[in-house]
Short mmCIF file of C-alpha atoms and ligand atoms in Angstrom, two decimals:
data_model
loop_
_atom_site.label_atom_id
_atom_site.label_comp_id
_atom_site.label_asym_id
_atom_site.label_seq_id
_atom_site.Cartn_x
_atom_site.Cartn_y
_atom_site.Cartn_z
CA MET Y 1 -23.75 -12.33 -24.02
CA SER Y 2 -26.80 -13.55 -25.66
CA ASP Y 3 -30.03 -14.49 -24.33
CA ASP Y 4 -29.65 -17.72 -24.88
CA ASP Y 5 -26.43 -18.36 -23.53
CA ASP Y 6 -27.91 -17.19 -19.77
CA LEU Y 7 -31.20 -19.07 -20.54
CA ILE Y 8 -28.90 -22.12 -20.73
CA LEU Y 9 -27.15 -20.72 -17.56
CA SER Y 10 -30.37 -20.36 -15.71
CA ASP Y 11 -31.61 -24.18 -16.70
CA LEU Y 12 -28.73 -25.55 -14.87
CA ASN Y 13 -28.45 -27.20 -11.36
CA ASP Y 14 -26.79 -25.79 -8.54
CA ASP Y 15 -23.92 -28.15 -9.26
CA GLU Y 16 -24.55 -28.13 -12.94
CA LEU Y 17 -24.21 -23.77 -12.87
CA VAL Y 18 -20.76 -24.31 -10.29
CA ASP Y 19 -19.16 -26.62 -12.80
CA GLN Y 20 -20.21 -24.86 -15.68
CA MET Y 21 -19.01 -21.33 -13.45
CA LYS Y 22 -15.28 -23.17 -12.86
CA ASP Y 23 -15.20 -23.86 -16.44
CA ASP Y 24 -16.41 -19.77 -17.55
CA LEU Y 25 -13.72 -18.58 -14.65
CA TYR Y 26 -11.11 -20.36 -16.89
CA ASP Y 27 -12.17 -19.28 -20.39
CA GLY Y 28 -12.26 -16.08 -18.82
CA MET Y 29 -16.12 -15.38 -19.58
CA LYS Y 30 -16.62 -12.56 -17.64
CA GLU Y 31 -20.51 -12.15 -18.61
CA GLU Y 32 -21.43 -15.40 -17.90
CA ILE Y 33 -19.74 -15.03 -14.58
CA GLU Y 34 -21.61 -11.85 -13.45
CA GLU Y 35 -24.92 -14.08 -14.92
CA ALA Y 36 -24.16 -17.31 -13.06
CA VAL Y 37 -23.22 -15.24 -9.14
CA ARG Y 38 -26.60 -13.33 -9.93
CA ILE Y 39 -28.41 -16.32 -10.75
CA LEU Y 40 -26.55 -18.49 -7.46
CA LEU Y 41 -27.99 -15.26 -5.47
CA GLU Y 42 -31.08 -15.30 -6.50
CA ARG Y 43 -31.42 -18.80 -5.32
CA ASN Y 44 -30.60 -17.72 -2.23
CA TRP Y 45 -27.07 -19.25 -2.26
CA THR Y 46 -24.94 -17.05 0.76
CA PRO Y 47 -22.46 -14.42 -0.94
CA TYR Y 48 -19.89 -15.84 0.70
CA ASP Y 49 -20.86 -19.78 -0.50
CA ILE Y 50 -21.28 -18.41 -3.23
CA LEU Y 51 -17.39 -16.55 -3.45
CA THR Y 52 -15.56 -19.44 -2.15
CA LYS Y 53 -17.37 -22.26 -4.03
CA SER Y 54 -16.67 -21.01 -7.30
CA LEU Y 55 -15.18 -18.31 -7.51
CA VAL Y 56 -12.22 -19.22 -5.22
CA ALA Y 57 -12.80 -22.81 -6.92
CA GLY Y 58 -12.19 -22.39 -10.40
CA MET Y 59 -9.68 -19.31 -10.03
CA GLN Y 60 -7.47 -22.02 -8.00
CA ILE Y 61 -7.39 -24.87 -10.71
CA VAL Y 62 -6.25 -21.68 -13.41
CA GLY Y 63 -3.70 -20.80 -11.19
CA ASP Y 64 -2.76 -24.98 -10.32
CA ASP Y 65 -2.02 -24.85 -14.42
CA PHE Y 66 -0.42 -21.94 -14.87
CA ARG Y 67 2.04 -23.68 -12.34
CA ASP Y 68 2.52 -26.66 -13.90
CA GLY Y 69 2.98 -24.40 -17.46
CA ILE Y 70 -0.67 -25.51 -19.11
CA LEU Y 71 -1.81 -21.90 -18.74
CA PHE Y 72 0.25 -19.10 -19.54
CA VAL Y 73 0.09 -15.05 -18.50
CA PRO Y 74 -3.08 -13.99 -20.29
CA GLU Y 75 -5.34 -16.77 -20.14
CA VAL Y 76 -4.68 -16.63 -16.08
CA LEU Y 77 -5.81 -12.61 -16.37
CA LEU Y 78 -8.65 -13.33 -18.24
CA ALA Y 79 -9.73 -15.58 -15.64
CA ALA Y 80 -8.42 -13.33 -12.82
CA ASN Y 81 -10.85 -10.29 -14.77
CA ALA Y 82 -13.58 -12.88 -14.66
CA MET Y 83 -13.20 -13.08 -11.33
CA LYS Y 84 -12.88 -9.74 -10.38
CA GLY Y 85 -16.64 -9.46 -11.93
CA GLY Y 86 -18.21 -11.84 -10.15
CA MET Y 87 -16.11 -10.64 -6.98
CA ALA Y 88 -17.59 -6.87 -7.62
CA ILE Y 89 -21.30 -8.07 -7.56
CA LEU Y 90 -20.45 -10.03 -4.26
CA LYS Y 91 -18.35 -7.18 -2.47
CA PRO Y 92 -21.07 -5.05 -1.20
CA LEU Y 93 -22.55 -7.99 -0.24
CA LEU Y 94 -20.04 -10.11 2.13
CA VAL Y 95 -19.92 -7.07 4.39
CA GLU Y 96 -23.42 -6.48 4.86
CA THR Y 97 -23.90 -11.11 5.46
CA GLY Y 98 -20.67 -10.22 8.15
CA ALA Y 99 -18.71 -13.20 6.27
CA PRO Y 100 -15.65 -14.32 7.98
CA LYS Y 101 -13.22 -11.70 8.74
CA MET Y 102 -9.36 -12.85 8.62
CA GLY Y 103 -7.55 -10.13 9.02
CA LYS Y 104 -5.85 -7.17 6.81
CA MET Y 105 -2.83 -7.48 4.43
CA VAL Y 106 -1.25 -4.54 3.23
CA ILE Y 107 -0.02 -5.68 -0.06
CA GLY Y 108 2.15 -3.65 -3.28
CA THR Y 109 4.90 -4.64 -5.56
CA VAL Y 110 8.04 -2.70 -4.66
CA LYS Y 111 9.58 0.25 -5.50
CA GLY Y 112 11.28 0.11 -9.29
CA ASP Y 113 9.35 -2.56 -10.14
CA ILE Y 114 5.85 -2.20 -11.46
CA HIS Y 115 4.70 -5.69 -12.84
CA ASP Y 116 1.59 -6.22 -10.88
CA ILE Y 117 -0.62 -9.58 -12.17
CA GLY Y 118 0.49 -12.05 -9.75
CA LYS Y 119 0.08 -9.03 -7.01
CA ASN Y 120 -3.26 -8.53 -8.46
CA LEU Y 121 -3.65 -12.10 -8.44
CA VAL Y 122 -2.58 -12.96 -4.54
CA ALA Y 123 -4.56 -9.60 -3.47
CA MET Y 124 -7.91 -11.16 -5.44
CA MET Y 125 -7.50 -14.76 -3.79
CA MET Y 126 -7.08 -13.25 -0.38
CA GLU Y 127 -9.30 -11.46 -0.53
CA GLY Y 128 -12.22 -14.31 -1.62
CA ALA Y 129 -10.28 -16.04 1.66
CA GLY Y 130 -11.89 -13.24 4.43
CA PHE Y 131 -8.89 -10.96 4.10
CA GLU Y 132 -9.50 -7.21 4.27
CA ILE Y 133 -6.75 -6.34 1.63
CA VAL Y 134 -5.21 -2.57 0.93
CA ASP Y 135 -3.71 -2.79 -2.26
CA LEU Y 136 -0.82 -0.40 -2.69
CA GLY Y 137 -0.43 -0.88 -6.30
CA ILE Y 138 3.22 -0.91 -8.07
CA ASN Y 139 6.57 1.06 -7.26
CA ASN Y 140 6.29 0.96 -3.81
CA PRO Y 141 9.01 2.43 -1.30
CA ALA Y 142 9.18 1.38 2.23
CA GLU Y 143 7.36 4.31 3.62
CA ASP Y 144 4.39 3.42 1.89
CA TYR Y 145 4.32 -0.10 2.81
CA ILE Y 146 5.30 1.04 6.62
CA GLY Y 147 2.69 3.71 6.59
CA ALA Y 148 -0.20 1.95 4.96
CA LEU Y 149 0.52 -0.95 7.76
CA GLN Y 150 0.30 1.72 10.81
CA SER Y 151 -2.92 3.76 9.48
CA GLU Y 152 -4.35 0.65 8.34
CA ASP Y 153 -3.54 -0.87 11.57
CA ALA Y 154 -2.88 -4.55 9.55
CA GLN Y 155 -1.51 -7.48 10.33
CA ILE Y 156 -0.16 -8.64 7.26
CA LEU Y 157 2.62 -7.44 4.55
CA GLY Y 158 2.82 -8.16 0.98
CA MET Y 159 5.79 -7.43 -1.04
CA SER Y 160 6.34 -8.99 -4.71
CA ALA Y 161 9.11 -8.13 -7.20
CA LEU Y 162 9.53 -9.58 -10.42
CA LEU Y 163 13.04 -8.66 -11.45
CA THR Y 164 16.26 -9.56 -9.88
CA THR Y 165 16.88 -5.97 -9.34
CA THR Y 166 14.04 -5.95 -7.36
CA MET Y 167 13.81 -8.29 -4.97
CA PRO Y 168 16.94 -6.94 -2.73
CA TYR Y 169 14.37 -3.94 -1.61
CA MET Y 170 12.31 -6.21 0.36
CA LYS Y 171 15.34 -6.50 2.68
CA VAL Y 172 14.69 -2.54 2.79
CA VAL Y 173 11.52 -2.81 3.67
CA ILE Y 174 12.15 -5.24 6.50
CA ASP Y 175 15.52 -3.75 8.05
CA GLN Y 176 13.39 -0.56 7.82
CA LEU Y 177 10.67 -2.74 10.18
CA THR Y 178 13.22 -4.08 12.52
CA GLU Y 179 15.14 -1.00 13.08
CA MET Y 180 11.71 0.88 14.45
CA GLY Y 181 11.07 -2.06 16.68
CA LYS Y 182 8.01 -3.28 14.93
CA ARG Y 183 9.33 -6.29 12.75
CA ASP Y 184 7.31 -8.33 15.38
CA ASP Y 185 4.10 -6.35 15.07
CA TYR Y 186 2.86 -7.82 11.26
CA ILE Y 187 3.71 -11.37 9.18
CA VAL Y 188 5.57 -11.01 6.87
CA LEU Y 189 4.89 -12.36 3.07
CA VAL Y 190 6.87 -11.92 0.00
CA GLY Y 191 6.52 -13.83 -3.69
CA GLY Y 192 7.46 -12.59 -7.48
CA ALA Y 193 8.62 -15.59 -9.71
CA PRO Y 194 12.45 -15.22 -9.37
CA LEU Y 195 12.38 -15.53 -5.56
CA ASN Y 196 12.62 -18.36 -3.45
CA ALA Y 197 12.05 -20.05 0.14
CA GLU Y 198 16.07 -18.95 0.38
CA PHE Y 199 16.11 -15.03 -0.53
CA GLY Y 200 13.11 -15.76 1.70
CA LYS Y 201 14.39 -16.06 4.91
CA ALA Y 202 18.04 -14.68 4.00
CA ILE Y 203 15.89 -11.32 4.03
CA GLY Y 204 13.79 -11.97 7.46
CA ALA Y 205 10.39 -12.62 5.56
CA ASP Y 206 8.07 -14.44 7.79
CA ALA Y 207 7.13 -16.40 4.39
CA TYR Y 208 8.16 -16.78 0.90
CA CYS Y 209 5.47 -18.08 -1.21
CA ASP Y 210 4.94 -19.86 -4.57
CA ASP Y 211 1.33 -19.07 -6.33
CA ALA Y 212 -1.69 -17.08 -4.66
CA ALA Y 213 -2.89 -20.95 -3.20
CA ILE Y 214 0.22 -20.54 -0.94
CA ALA Y 215 0.24 -17.28 0.18
CA VAL Y 216 -3.57 -17.46 1.39
CA GLN Y 217 -2.69 -20.89 2.98
CA THR Y 218 0.22 -19.71 4.73
CA ALA Y 219 -1.12 -16.40 5.84
CA LYS Y 220 -3.91 -17.81 7.60
CA GLU Y 221 -1.70 -20.62 9.00
CA LEU Y 222 0.78 -17.54 10.32
CA MET Y 223 -2.72 -16.07 11.35
CA ALA Y 224 -3.77 -18.40 13.79
CA ARG Y 225 -0.20 -19.39 15.49
CA LYS Y 226 0.06 -15.43 16.42
CA HIS Y 227 -3.71 -15.79 18.05
CA ASN Y 228 -1.79 -18.73 19.83
CA VAL Y 229 1.01 -16.97 20.92
CA ALA Y 230 -0.83 -13.43 21.57
CA GLY Y 231 -4.07 -15.54 23.36
CA MET V 1 28.97 -15.56 -41.41
CA HIS V 2 25.16 -16.55 -42.99
CA LEU V 3 22.86 -15.53 -40.57
CA PRO V 4 19.97 -17.75 -39.10
CA ALA V 5 16.30 -16.90 -39.60
CA ASP V 6 14.48 -15.07 -36.48
CA ASP V 7 11.92 -17.67 -36.07
CA ILE V 8 14.77 -20.23 -35.86
CA LEU V 9 16.21 -18.19 -33.07
CA ARG V 10 13.04 -17.87 -30.66
CA ASP V 11 11.57 -21.39 -30.80
CA THR V 12 14.34 -23.90 -31.35
CA GLY V 13 17.91 -22.65 -31.44
CA TYR V 14 20.90 -22.58 -33.61
CA VAL V 15 24.99 -23.72 -34.11
CA ALA V 16 27.20 -21.31 -36.52
CA GLY V 17 31.27 -20.63 -36.19
CA SER V 18 34.51 -22.16 -36.18
CA ALA V 19 34.85 -26.17 -36.88
CA GLN V 20 38.16 -26.40 -35.04
CA PRO V 21 37.32 -24.32 -31.60
CA SER V 22 38.97 -23.47 -29.02
CA VAL V 23 36.16 -22.01 -27.48
CA LEU V 24 32.61 -22.30 -27.78
CA VAL V 25 29.79 -19.65 -26.68
CA ILE V 26 26.27 -20.82 -24.60
CA ALA V 27 24.12 -17.21 -25.84
CA CYS V 28 20.32 -16.50 -26.11
CA GLY V 29 18.74 -16.71 -29.45
CA ALA V 30 18.11 -12.96 -28.60
CA LEU V 31 21.79 -12.22 -29.08
CA ALA V 32 22.64 -14.42 -31.89
CA ARG V 33 23.34 -11.87 -34.75
CA GLU V 34 24.49 -9.51 -32.52
CA ILE V 35 27.47 -12.72 -31.03
CA LEU V 36 28.25 -13.75 -35.10
CA ALA V 37 28.86 -9.68 -36.37
CA LEU V 38 30.90 -9.74 -32.83
CA ILE V 39 32.60 -13.12 -33.90
CA ALA V 40 32.89 -11.29 -37.64
CA VAL V 41 34.65 -8.22 -36.81
CA ASN V 42 36.89 -9.44 -34.30
CA GLY V 43 38.19 -12.04 -36.04
CA TRP V 44 37.78 -14.75 -34.23
CA SER V 45 38.51 -17.74 -35.99
CA HIS V 46 38.19 -19.99 -33.01
CA VAL V 47 34.88 -19.47 -31.68
CA ARG V 48 31.57 -21.33 -32.35
CA LEU V 49 27.97 -20.19 -31.15
CA THR V 50 25.28 -22.76 -30.34
CA CYS V 51 22.12 -20.71 -29.13
CA LEU V 52 19.05 -21.75 -26.60
CA PRO V 53 15.73 -21.14 -27.83
CA ALA V 54 14.86 -16.97 -26.96
CA ILE V 55 11.66 -17.68 -26.17
CA LEU V 56 12.82 -19.66 -22.86
CA HIS V 57 12.27 -15.97 -21.67
CA ASN V 58 8.82 -16.14 -21.31
CA HIS V 59 9.29 -19.39 -18.77
CA PRO V 60 13.10 -18.02 -16.78
CA ASN V 61 12.28 -21.11 -14.39
CA LYS V 62 13.43 -23.18 -17.27
CA ILE V 63 15.93 -21.53 -18.38
CA THR V 64 19.17 -22.68 -15.54
CA GLN V 65 18.79 -26.12 -16.61
CA ALA V 66 18.65 -25.87 -19.82
CA VAL V 67 21.76 -23.85 -19.94
CA GLU V 68 23.23 -26.74 -17.96
CA ASP V 69 22.05 -29.76 -19.84
CA ALA V 70 23.91 -27.81 -22.76
CA VAL V 71 27.51 -27.00 -20.55
CA GLN V 72 27.08 -30.65 -19.79
CA THR V 73 26.68 -31.87 -23.47
CA HIS V 74 29.90 -30.15 -24.92
CA ALA V 75 31.59 -29.89 -21.36
CA ARG V 76 33.19 -33.72 -23.57
CA ASP V 77 33.89 -31.73 -26.41
CA GLY V 78 37.22 -29.65 -24.30
CA LEU V 79 35.81 -26.69 -25.04
CA GLU V 80 36.38 -23.49 -23.40
CA ILE V 81 32.96 -22.89 -22.68
CA PHE V 82 31.27 -19.01 -21.98
CA VAL V 83 27.65 -18.59 -21.03
CA ALA V 84 26.32 -15.45 -22.62
CA TYR V 85 23.39 -15.31 -20.95
CA ALA V 86 22.74 -12.60 -18.04
CA ASP V 87 20.60 -13.35 -15.08
CA CYS V 88 17.00 -13.17 -17.14
CA GLY V 89 14.72 -13.72 -13.91
CA THR V 90 16.62 -16.64 -12.90
CA GLY V 91 16.81 -14.76 -9.63
CA GLY V 92 20.92 -15.61 -9.18
CA ASP V 93 20.23 -19.66 -9.71
CA LEU V 94 22.56 -19.41 -13.09
CA ALA V 95 24.62 -17.42 -11.48
CA LYS V 96 24.92 -20.23 -9.19
CA ALA V 97 25.11 -23.11 -11.99
CA CYS V 98 27.73 -21.41 -14.00
CA ALA V 99 30.20 -21.32 -10.89
CA ARG V 100 29.00 -24.68 -9.95
CA MET V 101 30.11 -25.54 -13.50
CA GLY V 102 32.98 -23.21 -13.86
CA VAL V 103 31.82 -21.49 -16.56
CA LYS V 104 31.64 -17.99 -16.98
CA MET V 105 28.54 -15.98 -18.18
CA ILE V 106 27.38 -12.09 -18.63
CA ALA V 107 27.22 -9.82 -15.98
CA GLY V 108 23.73 -7.77 -14.92
CA PRO V 109 19.99 -8.37 -14.52
CA HIS V 110 19.45 -8.60 -18.47
CA CYS V 111 20.47 -8.02 -21.73
CA TYR V 112 18.60 -4.55 -21.61
CA ALA V 113 21.09 -3.08 -19.00
CA PHE V 114 23.49 -4.86 -20.79
CA PHE V 115 23.37 -3.49 -24.02
CA ASP V 116 23.00 0.37 -22.60
CA GLY V 117 26.23 -0.78 -20.17
CA LEU V 118 25.69 -2.08 -16.18
CA THR V 119 26.73 1.59 -14.72
CA ALA V 120 24.64 3.83 -17.16
CA PHE V 121 21.03 0.92 -16.48
CA ALA V 122 21.36 1.77 -13.02
CA ALA V 123 22.14 5.08 -12.72
CA ARG V 124 18.64 5.90 -16.02
CA ASP V 125 16.22 4.18 -12.83
CA GLU V 126 13.56 3.94 -16.09
CA VAL V 127 10.40 2.75 -13.81
CA THR V 128 8.23 3.17 -16.47
CA SER V 129 10.12 2.07 -19.82
CA PHE V 130 9.67 -0.87 -21.78
CA TYR V 131 12.88 -1.53 -24.08
CA LEU V 132 13.06 -3.58 -27.63
CA THR V 133 16.57 -4.68 -28.52
CA ASP V 134 16.98 -5.11 -32.04
CA PHE V 135 16.05 -8.81 -31.81
CA LEU V 136 12.51 -7.78 -30.39
CA ALA V 137 11.96 -5.40 -32.69
CA ARG V 138 12.27 -7.86 -35.23
CA GLN V 139 10.45 -9.84 -32.97
CA PHE V 140 7.79 -8.21 -31.70
CA ASP V 141 4.66 -9.52 -32.67
CA ALA V 142 6.06 -13.20 -31.96
CA PHE V 143 7.48 -12.45 -28.70
CA VAL V 144 5.95 -9.76 -27.13
CA TRP V 145 2.69 -9.44 -28.53
CA GLN V 146 1.01 -13.24 -29.36
CA PRO V 147 2.70 -14.14 -25.66
CA LEU V 148 1.16 -12.01 -24.13
CA GLY V 149 -2.51 -12.73 -25.59
CA LEU V 150 -2.49 -9.24 -27.56
CA ASP V 151 -3.60 -10.62 -30.86
CA ARG V 152 -6.53 -12.11 -29.28
CA HIS V 153 -7.56 -10.29 -26.68
CA PRO V 154 -6.10 -6.87 -26.94
CA GLN V 155 -8.59 -5.12 -24.55
CA LEU V 156 -5.71 -6.55 -21.77
CA LEU V 157 -3.63 -4.11 -23.31
CA ASP V 158 -3.91 -1.67 -21.13
CA MET V 159 -3.47 -3.87 -17.86
CA TYR V 160 -0.12 -4.95 -19.04
CA PHE V 161 1.27 -1.47 -20.04
CA GLY V 162 -1.31 0.63 -18.51
CA ASN V 163 1.23 1.60 -16.02
CA TYR V 164 3.98 2.29 -18.86
CA GLU V 165 4.56 5.78 -20.38
CA LYS V 166 7.68 5.09 -23.06
CA LEU V 167 9.00 2.23 -25.42
CA VAL V 168 13.13 3.19 -25.31
CA TYR V 169 14.54 1.54 -28.18
CA LEU V 170 18.30 0.45 -27.59
CA ALA V 171 19.77 -0.44 -30.81
CA GLN V 172 22.41 -2.55 -31.61
CA SER V 173 22.70 -1.07 -35.32
CA GLU V 174 22.18 1.78 -36.99
CA ASP V 175 18.94 0.03 -39.29
CA ALA V 176 16.05 2.78 -40.70
CA ALA V 177 13.18 -0.12 -41.01
CA LEU V 178 14.02 -1.52 -37.81
CA THR V 179 13.65 1.66 -36.25
CA ALA V 180 10.47 1.78 -37.94
CA GLN V 181 9.47 -0.89 -36.46
CA ALA V 182 10.23 0.09 -32.59
CA GLN V 183 8.20 2.90 -33.75
CA ALA V 184 5.34 0.91 -34.51
CA ALA V 185 5.14 -1.37 -31.87
CA ALA V 186 5.76 2.39 -29.32
CA ALA V 187 2.29 3.70 -31.14
CA ARG V 188 0.25 -0.05 -30.63
CA LEU V 189 1.31 -0.02 -27.11
CA GLY V 190 0.42 3.45 -26.83
CA LEU V 191 3.60 4.82 -25.65
CA ALA V 192 5.93 7.66 -26.90
CA PHE V 193 8.53 6.63 -28.29
CA GLU V 194 12.66 6.45 -27.84
CA ARG V 195 15.63 5.32 -29.52
CA ARG V 196 18.54 4.91 -27.56
CA PHE V 197 21.64 3.87 -29.56
CA THR V 198 23.99 1.41 -27.65
CA GLY V 199 25.84 -0.68 -29.87
CA TYR V 200 27.04 -4.09 -28.30
CA GLY V 201 27.75 -2.39 -25.23
CA ASP V 202 28.86 -4.67 -22.29
CA LEU V 203 28.11 -7.62 -24.22
CA SER V 204 31.76 -7.04 -26.42
CA ARG V 205 33.33 -6.41 -23.52
CA ALA V 206 32.80 -9.42 -21.76
CA LEU V 207 33.28 -11.82 -24.48
CA GLU V 208 36.53 -9.95 -25.17
CA ALA V 209 37.12 -10.39 -21.57
CA ALA V 210 36.21 -13.95 -22.30
CA ILE V 211 37.70 -15.06 -25.55
C1 LIG Z 1 4.18 -10.30 -18.06
C2 LIG Z 1 5.53 -10.13 -18.10
C3 LIG Z 1 5.58 -8.61 -18.37
C4 LIG Z 1 4.50 -7.23 -18.71
C5 LIG Z 1 4.09 -6.66 -17.17
C6 LIG Z 1 2.84 -6.50 -17.10
C7 LIG Z 1 1.91 -6.42 -15.50
N1 LIG Z 1 1.54 -4.64 -15.57
O1 LIG Z 1 2.24 -6.66 -15.10
C8 LIG Z 1 5.75 -6.21 -19.67
C9 LIG Z 1 5.35 -6.70 -20.86
C10 LIG Z 1 4.87 -4.96 -19.94
C11 LIG Z 1 6.51 -6.54 -18.67
C12 LIG Z 1 7.69 -6.07 -18.60
C13 LIG Z 1 8.45 -6.20 -18.17
N2 LIG Z 1 9.43 -7.12 -17.42
CO1 LIG Z 1 8.73 -8.70 -18.20
N3 LIG Z 1 7.83 -9.93 -17.62
C14 LIG Z 1 6.65 -10.84 -17.62
C15 LIG Z 1 6.05 -12.95 -17.75
C16 LIG Z 1 6.83 -12.94 -18.40
C17 LIG Z 1 4.84 -13.26 -16.59
C18 LIG Z 1 5.15 -11.95 -15.40
C19 LIG Z 1 3.89 -12.83 -14.90
O2 LIG Z 1 2.50 -11.37 -14.76
N4 LIG Z 1 2.79 -13.69 -14.39
C20 LIG Z 1 2.38 -14.22 -14.25
C21 LIG Z 1 2.00 -14.07 -12.38
C22 LIG Z 1 0.63 -14.81 -12.27
O3 LIG Z 1 3.45 -14.79 -12.24
P1 LIG Z 1 3.86 -14.11 -10.65
O4 LIG Z 1 4.59 -12.58 -10.85
O5 LIG Z 1 4.93 -15.40 -10.62
O6 LIG Z 1 2.46 -13.94 -9.27
C23 LIG Z 1 2.43 -15.38 -8.68
C24 LIG Z 1 3.92 -15.72 -7.89
O7 LIG Z 1 4.65 -15.42 -8.09
C25 LIG Z 1 3.21 -15.24 -6.93
N5 LIG Z 1 3.37 -14.22 -6.08
C26 LIG Z 1 4.09 -12.52 -7.23
N6 LIG Z 1 3.29 -11.60 -6.12
C27 LIG Z 1 3.13 -11.98 -5.15
C28 LIG Z 1 3.17 -11.14 -3.36
C29 LIG Z 1 3.35 -12.27 -2.37
C30 LIG Z 1 3.32 -11.16 -0.78
C31 LIG Z 1 2.80 -13.42 -2.26
C32 LIG Z 1 2.54 -13.85 -0.93
C33 LIG Z 1 3.27 -14.31 -3.54
C34 LIG Z 1 3.35 -12.91 -4.87
O8 LIG Z 1 1.83 -15.29 -6.47
C35 LIG Z 1 1.67 -15.10 -7.76
C36 LIG Z 1 0.20 -15.90 -8.16
O9 LIG Z 1 0.12 -17.24 -8.43
C37 LIG Z 1 7.67 -12.59 -16.79
C38 LIG Z 1 8.62 -13.71 -17.47
C39 LIG Z 1 7.92 -14.75 -15.97
N7 LIG Z 1 7.18 -16.04 -17.03
O10 LIG Z 1 7.98 -14.49 -14.42
C40 LIG Z 1 8.68 -11.62 -17.32
C41 LIG Z 1 9.73 -10.81 -16.73
C42 LIG Z 1 10.04 -11.11 -15.19
N8 LIG Z 1 10.09 -9.34 -17.09
C43 LIG Z 1 11.11 -8.91 -17.29
C44 LIG Z 1 11.87 -7.84 -17.81
C45 LIG Z 1 13.35 -7.76 -18.02
C46 LIG Z 1 10.88 -7.50 -17.70
C47 LIG Z 1 11.45 -5.60 -18.63
C48 LIG Z 1 12.67 -4.75 -17.58
C49 LIG Z 1 11.22 -5.62 -20.28
C50 LIG Z 1 11.50 -4.20 -20.87
N9 LIG Z 1 11.12 -5.03 -22.20
O11 LIG Z 1 11.04 -3.37 -20.68
C51 LIG Z 1 9.99 -4.92 -18.59
C52 LIG Z 1 10.11 -4.13 -16.56
C53 LIG Z 1 9.47 -3.16 -16.08
C54 LIG Z 1 9.59 -2.61 -14.75
N10 LIG Z 1 10.14 -1.12 -14.45
O12 LIG Z 1 9.24 -3.41 -14.31
C55 LIG Z 1 12.22 -10.20 -16.99
C56 LIG Z 1 12.99 -10.05 -15.85
C57 LIG Z 1 14.55 -10.12 -15.76
C58 LIG Z 1 15.38 -10.16 -14.67
N11 LIG Z 1 16.93 -10.24 -14.51
O13 LIG Z 1 14.91 -9.67 -13.38
C59 LIG Z 1 11.33 -11.63 -16.86
C60 LIG Z 1 12.13 -12.72 -16.19
C61 LIG Z 1 11.51 -11.93 -18.31
C62 LIG Z 1 12.94 -12.89 -18.73
N12 LIG Z 1 12.95 -13.62 -18.26
O14 LIG Z 1 13.45 -11.71 -19.41
N13 LIG Z 1 6.74 -7.91 -18.48
#
């Protein structure tokens, strides 16, 4: 981006800059987002505040407009890419500054399916909310999910499927956990456009989530419930 | 029979066929040419075809309602109705709606599977292939490239197709020009190309059984 644009960003006061960041995120302007993140860091904002008040808040607007059919896939992808740029700057600093740790999630798209845009978005928003993410990518057999849950000592399993032919595989994974006597050790969240709450219930997941914001909210609620039961 | 323009099939929908029908086929616009061809070769003079816009496929949560509305609109005409859609990403909702309305539909997940043949398709287990049909080969720009924003944001290509290896053109017809178009699409996506002749596959079997 040109120096002119940079100058304008740093001329804005904090509130104006955060609003501008939401606009830039909406428009998928990665360089502007990275620049604004650096400006807020220079102004002594904590990495956690930058993340939640600008990036996560901005991405929520994108998510809502996608759900309402105002934005389509390319706009979401561009916005996610811009947010990723900002996150890359903040991530190492978040660890240093002791941002809240909400829990650990293993996430991936199921075997036979290589749709990953929605899954990546959920992973990013969960990360933005303070969850640690182990992203297994696409086309995952049950043993990969279960192996990672154990080796990473995670509390949450997230599975994504976009195809009618691959969504039943989620039940295979859950059944395998049940057979091992480990089903209740984990919170299982499922998602993907062709799924619905009824399906989530039928396969024995803890919850079906319509979008990334609901995934974050549900994970927080179920983690809190788990702590209460355990404590 | 006169063939409709592809942009009409994509965005608007279409009606054709018998003026005094006893069977109505409600189909996805992406199947219009193929179904009209089957009507012609089989001499199904009692069949009328009505098509919904093919572009509904990019919003599968709207497909079930659109089909239900169409069935309801035509139910008054007292025709026997067949829904020429597979599941198409409705997660079983379309099948439930059709069962509720007492109309038959095509079995299987999507047109790639039923053109290939459901059994053959499942057995291939081709995870990293992207499919084109005749309709999609013809409509590649309007149906794939533009809706995915690749005309405006070519840098997104790798995020969409980075995990794919091969474009498989499932050909319904022998058409060298169309094959060249499919091959050009593969090149634009940076994928290897394979052509597989399927003919109408399970589409013709499903229609023959229903008509
Ligand atoms: C983009 C897209 C593609 C891209 C995928 C690029 C990529 N890297 O992922 C491309 C073009 C490559 C593609 C390929 C194919 N696709 Co496609 N694709 C779509 C499309 C248009 C959008 C999906 C998407 O990315 N949405 C954007 C994201 C943000 O939304 P989302 O995925 O729903 O995710 C949100 C929620 O569902 C939820 N969520 C998702 N996952 C998870 C996980 C957890 C744990 C939680 C809590 C929540 C959650 O939160 C997300 C964020 O809000 C859909 C139609 C649609 N509108 O859904 C078809 C669709 C899914 N595809 C379909 C098909 C058929 C295919 C192909 C077979 C087509 C072909 N010609 O070969 C191949 C499949 C290959 C394979 N083996 O996987 C069909 C499926 C039909 C069916 N019966 O199942 C659909 C429904 C289109 C249709 N109606 O025909 N596709």
